[in-house]
Amino acid sequence: MNVSIEVKEKDNVSYVTLAGEIDAYTAPKVRDELMEAAKGDDVKLIIDLSGVNYMDSTGLGVFVGLFKQLRSNNGDMKLTGMTERLQRLFDITGLADVMDINTEVEGGV
């Protein structure tokens, strides 16, 4: 399966919508797109994961790397629209304790 990535900007915030599966096959594409959106200082990302139906540890690694990149440049990200399954994945790994996660989808663009 593939993954689709859409990035829109509004008021100095990048809104990213992901859909599909984030696994070993699609993670490099997701990583490249997200890292491009995260370039620069004080970048703010809101990432909608409501369309993601599967994520493995490779996908989690993408978000850990993105989180570190943003934090090192005074940036920030919020993950939104998580399904119960994805939320559980972030909870089990402890990432939900350090990342800003909201199960609701945030509009804006």
PDB file of C-alpha atoms in Angstrom, residues 8-82:
ATOM      1  CA  LYS A   8      -0.437  23.190   3.366  1.00  0.00           C
ATOM      2  CA  GLU A   9       0.773  26.321   5.091  1.00  0.00           C
ATOM      3  CA  LYS A  10      -1.265  28.961   6.858  1.00  0.00           C
ATOM      4  CA  ASP A  11      -0.212  31.604   9.379  1.00  0.00           C
ATOM      5  CA  ASN A  12       3.323  30.210   9.783  1.00  0.00           C
ATOM      6  CA  VAL A  13       2.007  26.724  10.563  1.00  0.00           C
ATOM      7  CA  SER A  14       2.400  23.735   8.246  1.00  0.00           C
ATOM      8  CA  TYR A  15      -0.605  21.401   8.224  1.00  0.00           C
ATOM      9  CA  VAL A  16       0.333  17.900   7.101  1.00  0.00           C
ATOM     10  CA  THR A  17      -2.245  15.253   6.241  1.00  0.00           C
ATOM     11  CA  LEU A  18      -1.063  11.657   6.014  1.00  0.00           C
ATOM     12  CA  ALA A  19      -3.139   8.725   4.766  1.00  0.00           C
ATOM     13  CA  GLY A  20      -2.393   5.060   4.154  1.00  0.00           C
ATOM     14  CA  GLU A  21       0.259   2.902   5.763  1.00  0.00           C
ATOM     15  CA  ILE A  22       3.530   4.053   7.295  1.00  0.00           C
ATOM     16  CA  ASP A  23       5.875   1.089   7.250  1.00  0.00           C
ATOM     17  CA  ALA A  24       9.381   0.139   6.113  1.00  0.00           C
ATOM     18  CA  TYR A  25       8.345   0.658   2.494  1.00  0.00           C
ATOM     19  CA  THR A  26       6.686   4.077   2.823  1.00  0.00           C
ATOM     20  CA  ALA A  27       8.599   5.542   5.792  1.00  0.00           C
ATOM     21  CA  PRO A  28      11.467   6.992   3.704  1.00  0.00           C
ATOM     22  CA  LYS A  29       8.991   9.022   1.619  1.00  0.00           C
ATOM     23  CA  VAL A  30       7.172  10.218   4.755  1.00  0.00           C
ATOM     24  CA  ARG A  31      10.464  11.084   6.457  1.00  0.00           C
ATOM     25  CA  ASP A  32      11.730  13.056   3.454  1.00  0.00           C
ATOM     26  CA  GLU A  33       8.506  15.072   3.144  1.00  0.00           C
ATOM     27  CA  LEU A  34       8.237  15.787   6.868  1.00  0.00           C
ATOM     28  CA  MET A  35      11.904  16.739   7.215  1.00  0.00           C
ATOM     29  CA  GLU A  36      11.509  19.126   4.276  1.00  0.00           C
ATOM     30  CA  ALA A  37       8.513  20.727   6.003  1.00  0.00           C
ATOM     31  CA  ALA A  38      10.543  20.930   9.237  1.00  0.00           C
ATOM     32  CA  LYS A  39      13.466  22.846   7.723  1.00  0.00           C
ATOM     33  CA  GLY A  40      14.286  26.104   9.421  1.00  0.00           C
ATOM     34  CA  ASP A  41      13.876  27.618  12.854  1.00  0.00           C
ATOM     35  CA  ASP A  42      10.664  27.908  14.876  1.00  0.00           C
ATOM     36  CA  VAL A  43       8.740  25.607  12.517  1.00  0.00           C
ATOM     37  CA  LYS A  44       5.298  24.531  13.710  1.00  0.00           C
ATOM     38  CA  LEU A  45       3.748  21.362  12.278  1.00  0.00           C
ATOM     39  CA  ILE A  46       0.275  19.964  12.858  1.00  0.00           C
ATOM     40  CA  ILE A  47       0.135  16.434  11.501  1.00  0.00           C
ATOM     41  CA  ASP A  48      -3.246  14.793  10.878  1.00  0.00           C
ATOM     42  CA  LEU A  49      -2.959  11.021  11.185  1.00  0.00           C
ATOM     43  CA  SER A  50      -6.694  10.252  10.920  1.00  0.00           C
ATOM     44  CA  GLY A  51      -6.161   8.623   7.514  1.00  0.00           C
ATOM     45  CA  VAL A  52      -3.287   6.399   8.667  1.00  0.00           C
ATOM     46  CA  ASN A  53      -4.577   2.857   9.060  1.00  0.00           C
ATOM     47  CA  TYR A  54      -1.268   1.170   9.922  1.00  0.00           C
ATOM     48  CA  MET A  55       2.101   2.187  11.359  1.00  0.00           C
ATOM     49  CA  ASP A  56       5.017   0.008  12.369  1.00  0.00           C
ATOM     50  CA  SER A  57       8.198   0.763  14.311  1.00  0.00           C
ATOM     51  CA  THR A  58       9.789   2.306  11.216  1.00  0.00           C
ATOM     52  CA  GLY A  59       6.969   4.849  11.142  1.00  0.00           C
ATOM     53  CA  LEU A  60       7.445   5.577  14.837  1.00  0.00           C
ATOM     54  CA  GLY A  61      11.129   6.192  14.117  1.00  0.00           C
ATOM     55  CA  VAL A  62      10.162   8.823  11.549  1.00  0.00           C
ATOM     56  CA  PHE A  63       8.222  10.764  14.178  1.00  0.00           C
ATOM     57  CA  VAL A  64      10.998  10.436  16.766  1.00  0.00           C
ATOM     58  CA  GLY A  65      13.519  11.829  14.265  1.00  0.00           C
ATOM     59  CA  LEU A  66      11.164  14.624  13.266  1.00  0.00           C
ATOM     60  CA  PHE A  67      10.496  15.489  16.911  1.00  0.00           C
ATOM     61  CA  LYS A  68      14.234  15.725  17.632  1.00  0.00           C
ATOM     62  CA  GLN A  69      14.856  17.822  14.506  1.00  0.00           C
ATOM     63  CA  LEU A  70      12.104  20.281  15.362  1.00  0.00           C
ATOM     64  CA  ARG A  71      13.115  20.591  19.012  1.00  0.00           C
ATOM     65  CA  SER A  72      16.743  21.264  18.112  1.00  0.00           C
ATOM     66  CA  ASN A  73      15.576  24.277  16.063  1.00  0.00           C
ATOM     67  CA  ASN A  74      12.959  25.629  18.506  1.00  0.00           C
ATOM     68  CA  GLY A  75      10.186  24.047  16.462  1.00  0.00           C
ATOM     69  CA  ASP A  76       7.164  22.113  17.592  1.00  0.00           C
ATOM     70  CA  MET A  77       4.713  19.546  16.297  1.00  0.00           C
ATOM     71  CA  LYS A  78       1.292  18.252  17.236  1.00  0.00           C
ATOM     72  CA  LEU A  79      -0.050  14.893  16.139  1.00  0.00           C
ATOM     73  CA  THR A  80      -3.813  14.892  15.655  1.00  0.00           C
ATOM     74  CA  GLY A  81      -6.587  12.581  14.551  1.00  0.00           C
ATOM     75  CA  MET A  82      -5.058   9.425  15.967  1.00  0.00           C
TER      76      MET A  82
END
